[in-house]
mmCIF file with all atom_site columns, C-alpha atoms and ligand atoms in Angstrom:
data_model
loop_
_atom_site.group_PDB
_atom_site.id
_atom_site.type_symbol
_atom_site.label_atom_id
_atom_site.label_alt_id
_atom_site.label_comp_id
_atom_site.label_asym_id
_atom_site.label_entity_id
_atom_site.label_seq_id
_atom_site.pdbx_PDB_ins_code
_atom_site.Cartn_x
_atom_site.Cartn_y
_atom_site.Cartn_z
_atom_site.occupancy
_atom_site.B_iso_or_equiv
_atom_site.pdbx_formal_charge
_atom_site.auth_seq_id
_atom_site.auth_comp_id
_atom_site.auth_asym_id
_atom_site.auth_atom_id
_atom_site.pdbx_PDB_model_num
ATOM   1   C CA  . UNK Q 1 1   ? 18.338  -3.626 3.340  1.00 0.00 ? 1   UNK Q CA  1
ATOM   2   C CA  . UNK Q 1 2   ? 16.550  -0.305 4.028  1.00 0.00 ? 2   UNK Q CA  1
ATOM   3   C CA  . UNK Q 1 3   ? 14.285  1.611  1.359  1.00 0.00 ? 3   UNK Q CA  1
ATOM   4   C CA  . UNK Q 1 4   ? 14.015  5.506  1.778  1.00 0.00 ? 4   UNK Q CA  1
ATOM   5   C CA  . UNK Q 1 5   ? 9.955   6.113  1.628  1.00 0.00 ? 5   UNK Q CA  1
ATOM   6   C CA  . UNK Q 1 6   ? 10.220  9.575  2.286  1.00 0.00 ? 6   UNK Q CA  1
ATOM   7   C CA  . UNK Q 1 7   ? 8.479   11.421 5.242  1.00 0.00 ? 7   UNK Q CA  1
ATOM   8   C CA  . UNK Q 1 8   ? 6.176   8.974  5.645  1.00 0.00 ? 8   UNK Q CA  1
ATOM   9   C CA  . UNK Q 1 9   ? 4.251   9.075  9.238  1.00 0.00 ? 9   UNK Q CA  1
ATOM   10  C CA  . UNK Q 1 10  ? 4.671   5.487  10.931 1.00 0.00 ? 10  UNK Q CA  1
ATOM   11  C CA  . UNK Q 1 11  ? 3.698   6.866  14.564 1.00 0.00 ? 11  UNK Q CA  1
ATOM   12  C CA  . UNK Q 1 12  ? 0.311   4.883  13.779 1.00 0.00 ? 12  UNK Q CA  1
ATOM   13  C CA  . UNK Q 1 13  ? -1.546  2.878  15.191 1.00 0.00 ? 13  UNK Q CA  1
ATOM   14  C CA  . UNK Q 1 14  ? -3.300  5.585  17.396 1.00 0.00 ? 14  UNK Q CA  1
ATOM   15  C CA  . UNK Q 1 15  ? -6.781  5.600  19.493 1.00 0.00 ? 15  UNK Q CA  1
ATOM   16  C CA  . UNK Q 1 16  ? -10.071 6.799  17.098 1.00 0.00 ? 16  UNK Q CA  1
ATOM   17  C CA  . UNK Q 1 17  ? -12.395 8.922  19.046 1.00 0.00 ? 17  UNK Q CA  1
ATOM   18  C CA  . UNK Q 1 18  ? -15.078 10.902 19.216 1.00 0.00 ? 18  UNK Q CA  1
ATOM   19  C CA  . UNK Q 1 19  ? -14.585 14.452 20.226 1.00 0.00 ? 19  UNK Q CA  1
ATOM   20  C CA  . UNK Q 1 20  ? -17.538 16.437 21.050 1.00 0.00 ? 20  UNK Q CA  1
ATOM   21  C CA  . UNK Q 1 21  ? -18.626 19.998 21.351 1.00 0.00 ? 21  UNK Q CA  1
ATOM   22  C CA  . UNK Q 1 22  ? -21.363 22.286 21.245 1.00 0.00 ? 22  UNK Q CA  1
ATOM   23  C CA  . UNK Q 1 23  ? -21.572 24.024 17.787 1.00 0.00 ? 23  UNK Q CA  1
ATOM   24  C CA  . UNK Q 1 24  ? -24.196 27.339 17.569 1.00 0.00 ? 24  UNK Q CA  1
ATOM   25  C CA  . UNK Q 1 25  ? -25.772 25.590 20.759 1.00 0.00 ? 25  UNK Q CA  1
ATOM   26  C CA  . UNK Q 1 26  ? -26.167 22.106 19.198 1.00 0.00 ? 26  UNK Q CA  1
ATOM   27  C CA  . UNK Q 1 27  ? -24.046 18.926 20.274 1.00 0.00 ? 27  UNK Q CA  1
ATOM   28  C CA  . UNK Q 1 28  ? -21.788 17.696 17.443 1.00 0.00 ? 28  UNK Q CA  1
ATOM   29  C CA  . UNK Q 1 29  ? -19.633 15.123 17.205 1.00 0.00 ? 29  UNK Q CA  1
ATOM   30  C CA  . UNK Q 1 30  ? -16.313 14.481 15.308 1.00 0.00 ? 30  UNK Q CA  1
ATOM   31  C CA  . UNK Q 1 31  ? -13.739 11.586 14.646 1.00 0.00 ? 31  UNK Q CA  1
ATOM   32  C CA  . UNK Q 1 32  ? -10.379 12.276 15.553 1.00 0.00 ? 32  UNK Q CA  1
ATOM   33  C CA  . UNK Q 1 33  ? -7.143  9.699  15.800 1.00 0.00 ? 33  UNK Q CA  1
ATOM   34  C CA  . UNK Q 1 34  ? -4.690  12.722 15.433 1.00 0.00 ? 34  UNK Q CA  1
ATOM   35  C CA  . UNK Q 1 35  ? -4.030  13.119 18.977 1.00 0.00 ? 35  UNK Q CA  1
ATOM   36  C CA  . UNK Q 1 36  ? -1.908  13.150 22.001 1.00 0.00 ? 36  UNK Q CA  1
ATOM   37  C CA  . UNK Q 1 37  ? -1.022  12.733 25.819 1.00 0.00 ? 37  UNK Q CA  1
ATOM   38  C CA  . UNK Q 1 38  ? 0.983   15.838 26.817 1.00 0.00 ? 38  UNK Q CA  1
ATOM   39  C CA  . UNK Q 1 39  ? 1.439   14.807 30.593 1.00 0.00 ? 39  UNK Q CA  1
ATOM   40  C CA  . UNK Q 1 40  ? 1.189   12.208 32.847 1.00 0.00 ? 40  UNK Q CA  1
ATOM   41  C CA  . UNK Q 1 41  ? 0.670   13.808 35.950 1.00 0.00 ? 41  UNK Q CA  1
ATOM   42  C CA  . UNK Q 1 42  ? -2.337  15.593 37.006 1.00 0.00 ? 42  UNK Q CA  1
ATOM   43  C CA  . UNK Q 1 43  ? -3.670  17.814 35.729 1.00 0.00 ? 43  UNK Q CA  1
ATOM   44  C CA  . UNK Q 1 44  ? -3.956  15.808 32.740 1.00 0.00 ? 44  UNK Q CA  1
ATOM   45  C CA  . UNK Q 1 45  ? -3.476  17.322 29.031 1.00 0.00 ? 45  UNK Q CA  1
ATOM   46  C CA  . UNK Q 1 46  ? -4.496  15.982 26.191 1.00 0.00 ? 46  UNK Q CA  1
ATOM   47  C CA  . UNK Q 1 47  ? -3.912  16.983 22.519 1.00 0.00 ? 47  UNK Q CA  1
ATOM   48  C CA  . UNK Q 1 48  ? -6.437  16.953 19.180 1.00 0.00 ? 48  UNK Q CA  1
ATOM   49  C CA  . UNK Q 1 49  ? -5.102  17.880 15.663 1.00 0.00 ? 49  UNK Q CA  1
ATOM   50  C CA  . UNK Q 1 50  ? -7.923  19.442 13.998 1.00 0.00 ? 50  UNK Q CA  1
ATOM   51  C CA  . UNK Q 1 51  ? -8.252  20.339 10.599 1.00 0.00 ? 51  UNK Q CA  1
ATOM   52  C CA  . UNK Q 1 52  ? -9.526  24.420 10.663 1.00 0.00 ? 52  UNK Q CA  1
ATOM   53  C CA  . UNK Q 1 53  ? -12.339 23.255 8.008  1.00 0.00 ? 53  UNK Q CA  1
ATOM   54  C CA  . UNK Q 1 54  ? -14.135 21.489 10.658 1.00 0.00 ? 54  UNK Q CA  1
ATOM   55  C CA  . UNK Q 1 55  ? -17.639 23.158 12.020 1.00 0.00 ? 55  UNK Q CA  1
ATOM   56  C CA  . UNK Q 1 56  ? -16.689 21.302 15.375 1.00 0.00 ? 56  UNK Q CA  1
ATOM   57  C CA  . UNK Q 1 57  ? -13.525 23.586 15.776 1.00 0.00 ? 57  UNK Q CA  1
ATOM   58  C CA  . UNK Q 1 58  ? -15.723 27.140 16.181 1.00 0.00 ? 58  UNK Q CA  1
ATOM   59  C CA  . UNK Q 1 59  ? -17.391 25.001 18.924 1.00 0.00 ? 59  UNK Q CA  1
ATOM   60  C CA  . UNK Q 1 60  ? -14.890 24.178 21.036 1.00 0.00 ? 60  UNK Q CA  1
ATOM   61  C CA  . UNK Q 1 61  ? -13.205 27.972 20.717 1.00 0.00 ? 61  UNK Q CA  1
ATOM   62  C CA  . UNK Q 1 62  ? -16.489 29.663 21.790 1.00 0.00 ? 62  UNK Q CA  1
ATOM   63  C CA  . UNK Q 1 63  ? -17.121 27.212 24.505 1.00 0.00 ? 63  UNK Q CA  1
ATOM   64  C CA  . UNK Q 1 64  ? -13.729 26.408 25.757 1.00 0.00 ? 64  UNK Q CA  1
ATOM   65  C CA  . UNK Q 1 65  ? -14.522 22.708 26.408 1.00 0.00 ? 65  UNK Q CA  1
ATOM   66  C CA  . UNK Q 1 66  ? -14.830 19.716 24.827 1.00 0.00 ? 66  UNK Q CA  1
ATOM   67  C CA  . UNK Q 1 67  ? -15.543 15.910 25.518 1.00 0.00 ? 67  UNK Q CA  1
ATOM   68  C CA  . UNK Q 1 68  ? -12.999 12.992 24.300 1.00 0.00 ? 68  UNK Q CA  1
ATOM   69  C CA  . UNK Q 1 69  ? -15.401 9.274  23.851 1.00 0.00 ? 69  UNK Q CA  1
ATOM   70  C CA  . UNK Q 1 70  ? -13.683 6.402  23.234 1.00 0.00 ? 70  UNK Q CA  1
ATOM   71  C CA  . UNK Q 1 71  ? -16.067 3.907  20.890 1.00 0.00 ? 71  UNK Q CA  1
ATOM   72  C CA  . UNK Q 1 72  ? -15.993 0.317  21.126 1.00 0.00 ? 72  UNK Q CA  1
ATOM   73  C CA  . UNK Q 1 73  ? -15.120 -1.817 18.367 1.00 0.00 ? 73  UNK Q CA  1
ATOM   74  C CA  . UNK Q 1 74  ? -19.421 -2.162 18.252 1.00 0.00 ? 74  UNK Q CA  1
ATOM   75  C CA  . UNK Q 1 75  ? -19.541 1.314  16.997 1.00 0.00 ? 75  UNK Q CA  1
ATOM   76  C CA  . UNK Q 1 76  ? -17.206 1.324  14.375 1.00 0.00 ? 76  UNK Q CA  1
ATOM   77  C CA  . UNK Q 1 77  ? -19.669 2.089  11.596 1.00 0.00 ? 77  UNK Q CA  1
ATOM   78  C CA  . UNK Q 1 78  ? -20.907 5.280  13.720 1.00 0.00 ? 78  UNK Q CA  1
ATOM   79  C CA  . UNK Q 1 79  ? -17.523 6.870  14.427 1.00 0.00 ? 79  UNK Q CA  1
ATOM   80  C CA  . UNK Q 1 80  ? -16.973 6.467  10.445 1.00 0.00 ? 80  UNK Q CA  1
ATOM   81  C CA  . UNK Q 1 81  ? -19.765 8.244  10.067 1.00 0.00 ? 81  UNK Q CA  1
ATOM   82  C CA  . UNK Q 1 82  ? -18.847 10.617 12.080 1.00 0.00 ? 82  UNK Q CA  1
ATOM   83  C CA  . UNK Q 1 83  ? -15.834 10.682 10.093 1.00 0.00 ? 83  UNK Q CA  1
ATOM   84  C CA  . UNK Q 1 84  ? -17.267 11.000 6.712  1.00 0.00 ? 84  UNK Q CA  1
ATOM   85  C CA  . UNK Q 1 85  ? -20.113 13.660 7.342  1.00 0.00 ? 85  UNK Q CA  1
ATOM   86  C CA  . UNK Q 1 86  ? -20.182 17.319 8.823  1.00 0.00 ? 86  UNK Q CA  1
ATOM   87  C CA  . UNK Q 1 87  ? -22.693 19.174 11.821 1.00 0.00 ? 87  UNK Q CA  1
ATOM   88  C CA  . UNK Q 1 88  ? -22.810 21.834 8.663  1.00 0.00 ? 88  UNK Q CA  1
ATOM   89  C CA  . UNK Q 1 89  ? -25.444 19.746 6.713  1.00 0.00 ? 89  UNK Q CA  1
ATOM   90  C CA  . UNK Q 1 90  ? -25.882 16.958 8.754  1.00 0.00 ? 90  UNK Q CA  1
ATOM   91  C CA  . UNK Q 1 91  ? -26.979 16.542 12.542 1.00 0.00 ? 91  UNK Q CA  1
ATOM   92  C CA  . UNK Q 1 92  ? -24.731 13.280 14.147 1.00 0.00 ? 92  UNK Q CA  1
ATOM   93  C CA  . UNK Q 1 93  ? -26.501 13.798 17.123 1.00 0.00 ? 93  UNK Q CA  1
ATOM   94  C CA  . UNK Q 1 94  ? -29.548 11.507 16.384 1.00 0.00 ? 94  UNK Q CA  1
ATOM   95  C CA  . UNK Q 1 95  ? -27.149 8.597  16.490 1.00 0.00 ? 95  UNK Q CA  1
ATOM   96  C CA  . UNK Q 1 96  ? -26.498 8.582  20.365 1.00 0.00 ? 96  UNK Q CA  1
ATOM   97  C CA  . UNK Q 1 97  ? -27.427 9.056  23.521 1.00 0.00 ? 97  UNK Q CA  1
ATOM   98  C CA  . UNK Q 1 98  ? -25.930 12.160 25.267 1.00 0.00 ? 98  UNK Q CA  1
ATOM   99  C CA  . UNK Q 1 99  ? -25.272 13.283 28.294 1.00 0.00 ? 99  UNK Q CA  1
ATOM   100 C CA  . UNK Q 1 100 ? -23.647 16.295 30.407 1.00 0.00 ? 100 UNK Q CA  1
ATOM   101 C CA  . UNK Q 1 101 ? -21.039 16.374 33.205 1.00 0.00 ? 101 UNK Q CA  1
ATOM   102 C CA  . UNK Q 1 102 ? -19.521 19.463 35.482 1.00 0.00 ? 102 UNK Q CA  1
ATOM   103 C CA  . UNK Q 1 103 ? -18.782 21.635 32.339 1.00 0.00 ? 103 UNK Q CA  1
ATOM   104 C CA  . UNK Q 1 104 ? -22.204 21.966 31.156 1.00 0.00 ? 104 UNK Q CA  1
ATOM   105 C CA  . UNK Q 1 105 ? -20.693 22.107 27.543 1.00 0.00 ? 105 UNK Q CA  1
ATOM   106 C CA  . UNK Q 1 106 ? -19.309 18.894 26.388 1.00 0.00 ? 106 UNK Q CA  1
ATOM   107 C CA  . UNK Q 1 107 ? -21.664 16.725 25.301 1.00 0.00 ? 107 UNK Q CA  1
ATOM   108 C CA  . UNK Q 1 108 ? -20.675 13.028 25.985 1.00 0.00 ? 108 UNK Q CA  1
ATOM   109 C CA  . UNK Q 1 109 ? -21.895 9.670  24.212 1.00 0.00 ? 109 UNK Q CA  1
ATOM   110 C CA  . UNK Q 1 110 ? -23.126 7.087  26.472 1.00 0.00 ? 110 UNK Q CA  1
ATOM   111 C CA  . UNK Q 1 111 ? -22.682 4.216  24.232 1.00 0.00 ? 111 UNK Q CA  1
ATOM   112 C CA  . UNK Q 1 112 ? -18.805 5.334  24.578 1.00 0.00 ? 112 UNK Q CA  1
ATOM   113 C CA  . UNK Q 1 113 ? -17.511 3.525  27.565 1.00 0.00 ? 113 UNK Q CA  1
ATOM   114 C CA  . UNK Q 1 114 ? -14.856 6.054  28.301 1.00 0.00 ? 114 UNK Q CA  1
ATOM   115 C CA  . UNK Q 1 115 ? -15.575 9.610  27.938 1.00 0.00 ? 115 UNK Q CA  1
ATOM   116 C CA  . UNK Q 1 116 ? -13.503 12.500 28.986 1.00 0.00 ? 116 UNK Q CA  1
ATOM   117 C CA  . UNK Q 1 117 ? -14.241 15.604 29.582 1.00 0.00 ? 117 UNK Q CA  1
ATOM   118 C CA  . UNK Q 1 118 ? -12.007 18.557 28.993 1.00 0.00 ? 118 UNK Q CA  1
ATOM   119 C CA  . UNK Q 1 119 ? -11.747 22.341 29.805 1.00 0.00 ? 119 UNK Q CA  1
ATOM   120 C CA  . UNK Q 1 120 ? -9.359  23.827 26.638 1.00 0.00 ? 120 UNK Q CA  1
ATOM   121 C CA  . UNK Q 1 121 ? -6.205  24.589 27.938 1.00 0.00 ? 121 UNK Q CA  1
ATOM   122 C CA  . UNK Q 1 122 ? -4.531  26.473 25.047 1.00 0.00 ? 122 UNK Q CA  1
ATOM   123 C CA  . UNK Q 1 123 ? -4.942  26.334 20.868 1.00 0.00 ? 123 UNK Q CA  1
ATOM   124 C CA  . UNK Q 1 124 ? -1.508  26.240 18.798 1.00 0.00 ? 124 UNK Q CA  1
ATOM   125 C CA  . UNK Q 1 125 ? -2.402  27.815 15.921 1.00 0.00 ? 125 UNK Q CA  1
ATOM   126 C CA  . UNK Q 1 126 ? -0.469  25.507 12.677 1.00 0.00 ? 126 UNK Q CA  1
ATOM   127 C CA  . UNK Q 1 127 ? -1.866  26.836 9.446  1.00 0.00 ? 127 UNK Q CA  1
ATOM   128 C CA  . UNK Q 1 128 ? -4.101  24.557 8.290  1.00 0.00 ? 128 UNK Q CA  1
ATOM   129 C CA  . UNK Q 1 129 ? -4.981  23.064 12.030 1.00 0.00 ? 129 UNK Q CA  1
ATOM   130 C CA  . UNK Q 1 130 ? -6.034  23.778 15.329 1.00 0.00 ? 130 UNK Q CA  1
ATOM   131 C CA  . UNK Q 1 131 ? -4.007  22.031 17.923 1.00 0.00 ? 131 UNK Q CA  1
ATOM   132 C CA  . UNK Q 1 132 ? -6.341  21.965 20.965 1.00 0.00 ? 132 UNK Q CA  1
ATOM   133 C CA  . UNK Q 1 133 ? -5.240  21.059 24.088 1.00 0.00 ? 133 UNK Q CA  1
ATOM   134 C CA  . UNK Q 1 134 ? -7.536  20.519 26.763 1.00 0.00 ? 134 UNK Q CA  1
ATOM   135 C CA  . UNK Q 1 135 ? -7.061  19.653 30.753 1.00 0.00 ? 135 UNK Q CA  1
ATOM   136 C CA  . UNK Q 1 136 ? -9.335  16.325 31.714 1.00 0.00 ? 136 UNK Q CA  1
ATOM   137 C CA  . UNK Q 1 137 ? -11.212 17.843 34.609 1.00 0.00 ? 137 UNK Q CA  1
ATOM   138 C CA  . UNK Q 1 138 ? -13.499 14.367 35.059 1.00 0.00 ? 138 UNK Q CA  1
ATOM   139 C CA  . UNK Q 1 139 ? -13.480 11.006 33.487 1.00 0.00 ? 139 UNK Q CA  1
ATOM   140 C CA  . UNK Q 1 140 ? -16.555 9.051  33.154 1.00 0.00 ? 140 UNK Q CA  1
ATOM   141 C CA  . UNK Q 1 141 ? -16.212 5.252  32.618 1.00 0.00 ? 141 UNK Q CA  1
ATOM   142 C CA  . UNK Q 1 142 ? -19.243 2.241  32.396 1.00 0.00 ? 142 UNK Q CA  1
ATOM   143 C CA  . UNK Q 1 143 ? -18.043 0.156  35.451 1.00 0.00 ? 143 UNK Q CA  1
ATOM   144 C CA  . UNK Q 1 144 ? -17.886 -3.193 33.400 1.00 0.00 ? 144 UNK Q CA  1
ATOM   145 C CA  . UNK Q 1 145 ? -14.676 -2.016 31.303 1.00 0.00 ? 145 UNK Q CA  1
ATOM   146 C CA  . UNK Q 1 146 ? -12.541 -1.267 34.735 1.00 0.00 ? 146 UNK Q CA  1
ATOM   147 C CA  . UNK Q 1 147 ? -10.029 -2.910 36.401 1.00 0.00 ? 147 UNK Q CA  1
ATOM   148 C CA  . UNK Q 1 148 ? -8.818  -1.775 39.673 1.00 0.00 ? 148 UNK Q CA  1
ATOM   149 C CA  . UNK Q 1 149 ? -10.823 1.584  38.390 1.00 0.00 ? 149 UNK Q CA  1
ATOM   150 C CA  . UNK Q 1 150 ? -8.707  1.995  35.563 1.00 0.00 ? 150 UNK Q CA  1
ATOM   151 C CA  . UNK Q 1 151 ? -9.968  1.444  31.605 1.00 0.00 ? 151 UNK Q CA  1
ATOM   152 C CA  . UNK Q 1 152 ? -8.695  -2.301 30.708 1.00 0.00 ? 152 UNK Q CA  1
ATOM   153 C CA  . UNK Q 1 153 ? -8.147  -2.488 27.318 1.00 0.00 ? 153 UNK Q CA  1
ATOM   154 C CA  . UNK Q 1 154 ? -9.298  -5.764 26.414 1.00 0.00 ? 154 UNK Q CA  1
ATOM   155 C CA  . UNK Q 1 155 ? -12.898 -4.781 27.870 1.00 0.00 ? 155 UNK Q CA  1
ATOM   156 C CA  . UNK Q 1 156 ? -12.699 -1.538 26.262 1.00 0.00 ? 156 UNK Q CA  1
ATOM   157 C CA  . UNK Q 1 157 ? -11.824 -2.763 22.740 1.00 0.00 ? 157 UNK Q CA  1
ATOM   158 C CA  . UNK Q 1 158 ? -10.893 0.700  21.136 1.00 0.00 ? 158 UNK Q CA  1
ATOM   159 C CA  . UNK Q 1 159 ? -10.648 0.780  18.091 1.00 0.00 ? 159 UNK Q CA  1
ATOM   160 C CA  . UNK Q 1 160 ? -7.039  1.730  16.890 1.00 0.00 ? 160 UNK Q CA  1
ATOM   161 C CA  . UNK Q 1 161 ? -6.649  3.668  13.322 1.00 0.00 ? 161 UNK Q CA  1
ATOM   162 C CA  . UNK Q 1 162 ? -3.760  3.199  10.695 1.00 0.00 ? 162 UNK Q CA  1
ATOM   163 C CA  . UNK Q 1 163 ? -3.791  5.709  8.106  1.00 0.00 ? 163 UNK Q CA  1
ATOM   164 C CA  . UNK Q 1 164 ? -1.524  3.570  5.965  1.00 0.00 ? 164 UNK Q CA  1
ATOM   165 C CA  . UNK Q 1 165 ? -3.416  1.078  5.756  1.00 0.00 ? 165 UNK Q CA  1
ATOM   166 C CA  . UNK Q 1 166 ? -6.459  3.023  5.989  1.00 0.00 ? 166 UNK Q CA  1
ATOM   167 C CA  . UNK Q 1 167 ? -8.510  0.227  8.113  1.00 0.00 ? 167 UNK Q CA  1
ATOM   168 C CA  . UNK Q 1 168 ? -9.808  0.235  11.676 1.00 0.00 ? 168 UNK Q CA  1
ATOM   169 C CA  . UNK Q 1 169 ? -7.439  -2.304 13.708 1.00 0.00 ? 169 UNK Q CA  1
ATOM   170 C CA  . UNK Q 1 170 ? -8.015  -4.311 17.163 1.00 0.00 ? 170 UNK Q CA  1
ATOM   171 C CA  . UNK Q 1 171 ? -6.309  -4.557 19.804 1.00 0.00 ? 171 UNK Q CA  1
ATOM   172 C CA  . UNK Q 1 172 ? -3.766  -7.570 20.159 1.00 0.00 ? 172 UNK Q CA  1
ATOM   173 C CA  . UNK Q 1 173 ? -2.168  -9.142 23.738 1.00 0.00 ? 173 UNK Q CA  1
ATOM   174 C CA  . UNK Q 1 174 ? -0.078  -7.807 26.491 1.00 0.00 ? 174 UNK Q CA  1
ATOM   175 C CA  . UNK Q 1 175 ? 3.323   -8.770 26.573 1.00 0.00 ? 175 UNK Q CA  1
ATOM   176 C CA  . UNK Q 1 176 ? 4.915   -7.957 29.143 1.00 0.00 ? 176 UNK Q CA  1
ATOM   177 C CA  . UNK Q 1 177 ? 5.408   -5.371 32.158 1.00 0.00 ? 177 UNK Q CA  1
ATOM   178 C CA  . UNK Q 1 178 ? 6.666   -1.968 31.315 1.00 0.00 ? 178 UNK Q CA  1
ATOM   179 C CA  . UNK Q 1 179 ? 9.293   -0.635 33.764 1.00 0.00 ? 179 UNK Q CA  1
ATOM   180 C CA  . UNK Q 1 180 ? 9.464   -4.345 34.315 1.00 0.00 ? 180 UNK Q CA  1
ATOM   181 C CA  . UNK Q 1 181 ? 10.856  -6.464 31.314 1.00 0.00 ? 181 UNK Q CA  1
ATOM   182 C CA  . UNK Q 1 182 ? 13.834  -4.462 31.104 1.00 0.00 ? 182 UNK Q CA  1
ATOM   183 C CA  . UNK Q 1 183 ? 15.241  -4.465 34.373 1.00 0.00 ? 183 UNK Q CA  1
ATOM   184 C CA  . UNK Q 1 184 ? 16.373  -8.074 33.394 1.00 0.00 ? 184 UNK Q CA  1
ATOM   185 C CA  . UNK Q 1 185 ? 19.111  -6.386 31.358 1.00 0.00 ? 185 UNK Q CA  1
ATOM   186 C CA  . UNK Q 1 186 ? 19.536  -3.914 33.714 1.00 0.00 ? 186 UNK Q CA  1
ATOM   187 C CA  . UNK Q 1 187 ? 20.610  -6.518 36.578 1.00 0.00 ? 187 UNK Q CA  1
ATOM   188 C CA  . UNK Q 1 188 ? 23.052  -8.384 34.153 1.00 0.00 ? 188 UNK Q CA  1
ATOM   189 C CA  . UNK Q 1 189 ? 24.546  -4.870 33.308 1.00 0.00 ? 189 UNK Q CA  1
ATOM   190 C CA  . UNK Q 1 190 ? 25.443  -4.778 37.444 1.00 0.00 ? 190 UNK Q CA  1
ATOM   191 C CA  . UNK Q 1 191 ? 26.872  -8.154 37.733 1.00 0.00 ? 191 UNK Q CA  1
HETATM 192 C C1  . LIG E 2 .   ? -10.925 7.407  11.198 1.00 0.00 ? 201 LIG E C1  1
HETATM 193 C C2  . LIG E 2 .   ? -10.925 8.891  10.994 1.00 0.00 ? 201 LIG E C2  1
HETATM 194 C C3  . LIG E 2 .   ? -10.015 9.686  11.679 1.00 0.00 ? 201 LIG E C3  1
HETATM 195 C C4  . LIG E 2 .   ? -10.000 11.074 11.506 1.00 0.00 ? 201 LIG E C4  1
HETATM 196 N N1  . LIG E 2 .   ? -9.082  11.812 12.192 1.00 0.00 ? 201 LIG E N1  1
HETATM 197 C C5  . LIG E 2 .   ? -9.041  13.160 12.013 1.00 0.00 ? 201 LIG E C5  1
HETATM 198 C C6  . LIG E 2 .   ? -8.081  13.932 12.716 1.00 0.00 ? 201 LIG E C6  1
HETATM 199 O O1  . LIG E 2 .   ? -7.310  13.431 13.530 1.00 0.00 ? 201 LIG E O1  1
HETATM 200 N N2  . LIG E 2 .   ? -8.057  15.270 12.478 1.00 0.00 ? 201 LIG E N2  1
HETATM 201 C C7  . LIG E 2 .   ? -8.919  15.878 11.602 1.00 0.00 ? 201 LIG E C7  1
HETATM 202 O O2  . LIG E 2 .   ? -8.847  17.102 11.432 1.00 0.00 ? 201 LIG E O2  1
HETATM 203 N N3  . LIG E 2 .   ? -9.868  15.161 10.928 1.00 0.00 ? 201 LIG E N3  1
HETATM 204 C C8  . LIG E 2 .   ? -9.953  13.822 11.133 1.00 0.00 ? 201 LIG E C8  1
HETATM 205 N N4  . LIG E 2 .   ? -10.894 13.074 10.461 1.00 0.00 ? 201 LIG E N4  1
HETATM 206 C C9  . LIG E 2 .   ? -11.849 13.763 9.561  1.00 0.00 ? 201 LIG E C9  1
HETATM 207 C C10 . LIG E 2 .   ? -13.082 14.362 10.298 1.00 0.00 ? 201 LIG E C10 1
HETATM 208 O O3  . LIG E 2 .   ? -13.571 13.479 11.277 1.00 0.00 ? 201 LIG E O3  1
HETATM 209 C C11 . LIG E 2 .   ? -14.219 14.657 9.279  1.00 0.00 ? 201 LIG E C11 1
HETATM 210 O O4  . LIG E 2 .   ? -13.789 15.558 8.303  1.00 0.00 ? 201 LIG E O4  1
HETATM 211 C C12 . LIG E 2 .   ? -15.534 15.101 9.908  1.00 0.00 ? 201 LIG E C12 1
HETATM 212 O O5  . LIG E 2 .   ? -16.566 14.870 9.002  1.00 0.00 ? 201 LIG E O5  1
HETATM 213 C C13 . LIG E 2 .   ? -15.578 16.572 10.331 1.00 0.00 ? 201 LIG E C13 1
HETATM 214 O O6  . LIG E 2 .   ? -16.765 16.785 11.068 1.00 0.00 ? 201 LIG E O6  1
HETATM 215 P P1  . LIG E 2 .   ? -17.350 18.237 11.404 1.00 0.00 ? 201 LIG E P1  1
HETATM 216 O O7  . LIG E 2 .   ? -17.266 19.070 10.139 1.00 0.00 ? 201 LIG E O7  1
HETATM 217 O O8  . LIG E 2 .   ? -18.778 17.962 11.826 1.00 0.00 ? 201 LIG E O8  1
HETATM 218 O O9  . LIG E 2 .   ? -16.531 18.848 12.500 1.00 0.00 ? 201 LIG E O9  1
HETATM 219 C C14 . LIG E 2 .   ? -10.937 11.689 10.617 1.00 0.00 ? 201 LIG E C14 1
HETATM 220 C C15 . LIG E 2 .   ? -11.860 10.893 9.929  1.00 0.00 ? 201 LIG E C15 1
HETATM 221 C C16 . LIG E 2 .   ? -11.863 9.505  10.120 1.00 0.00 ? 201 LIG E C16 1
HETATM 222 C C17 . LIG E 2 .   ? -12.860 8.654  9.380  1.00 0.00 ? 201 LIG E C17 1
#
């Protein structure tokens, strides 16, 4: 039996990270799961919901770039942080180590082991958010969370955030082989 819940979001979980940015020419950093992949070829584009009462937002507009980390399930108490104050009164930066790449503008966390760095593509303009989109011009990963030099998840441990629930989750187990599993049923279909 179904129950109507009304428009209740159930798209989660999704990826918490750290988005960073220089605001009036001082790194800050802010926690953002509202996000997306807009393309899976390169260029890559990625997409960050941001409320327009952020001070991190101005940043990104007058720079044009930003950085995306992904924390560890180690930093979990940081990114909430992150999360809970704002670079108006309060300076995150003192909680990390950070670093530069080719844009010269995004600062990126080296206790993240996956940081990307993005040039901003394009803002949608919603009324209470910014929807940034940004093109990944480099990626930047710590060499003991690859895998045939891509990010493997279980070394990575991101950690994945349900706003329903309201709690930081981990990850669980593969499965099974995407563009894989279901050719089973696609072979049966033939005979
Ligand atoms: C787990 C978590 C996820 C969040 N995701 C978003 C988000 O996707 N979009 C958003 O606008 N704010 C999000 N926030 C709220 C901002 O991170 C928060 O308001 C922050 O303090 C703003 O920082 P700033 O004013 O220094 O830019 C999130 C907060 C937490 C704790």
């Amino acid at each position: 039996m179904k129950k109507q819940i009304g428009s209740v979001n159930c798209l989660y979980h999704l990826p918490t990270v750290l988005v960073g940015a220089v605001v009036n020419e001082k790194p800050n950093f802010i926690t953002i799961a509202h996000l997306g992949i807009m393309n899976d070829r390169p260029p890559h584009h990625i997409s960050l919901s941001m409320g327009k009462v952020h001070y991190t937002n101005a940043g990104i507009k007058e720079n044009r770039t930003f950085s995306v980390n992904i924390p560890s399930e180690n930093l979990m108490t940081q990114t909430d942080y992150c999360g809970i104050v704002t670079g108006k009164t309060t300076d995150k930066t003192t909680l990390f180590q950070i670093f530069y790449g080719e844009l010269k503008t995004a600062p990126m966390i080296k206790e993240c082991p996956v940081n990307m760095e993005c040039k901003l593509a394009q803002i949608v303009d919603f009324p209470t958010h910014d929807i940034f989109i940004g093109e990944i011009v480099q990626t930047y990963a710590e060499e003991a969370v690859l895998n045939e030099e891509r990010p493997d998840l279980f070394k990575v441990k991101p950690l994945l955030f349900d706003m329903n629930s309201k709690r930081y989750w981990s990850i669980g187990y593969p499965l099974g082989n995407c563009w894989k599993v279901g050719m089973e049923i696609k072979k049966k279909m033939q005979e």
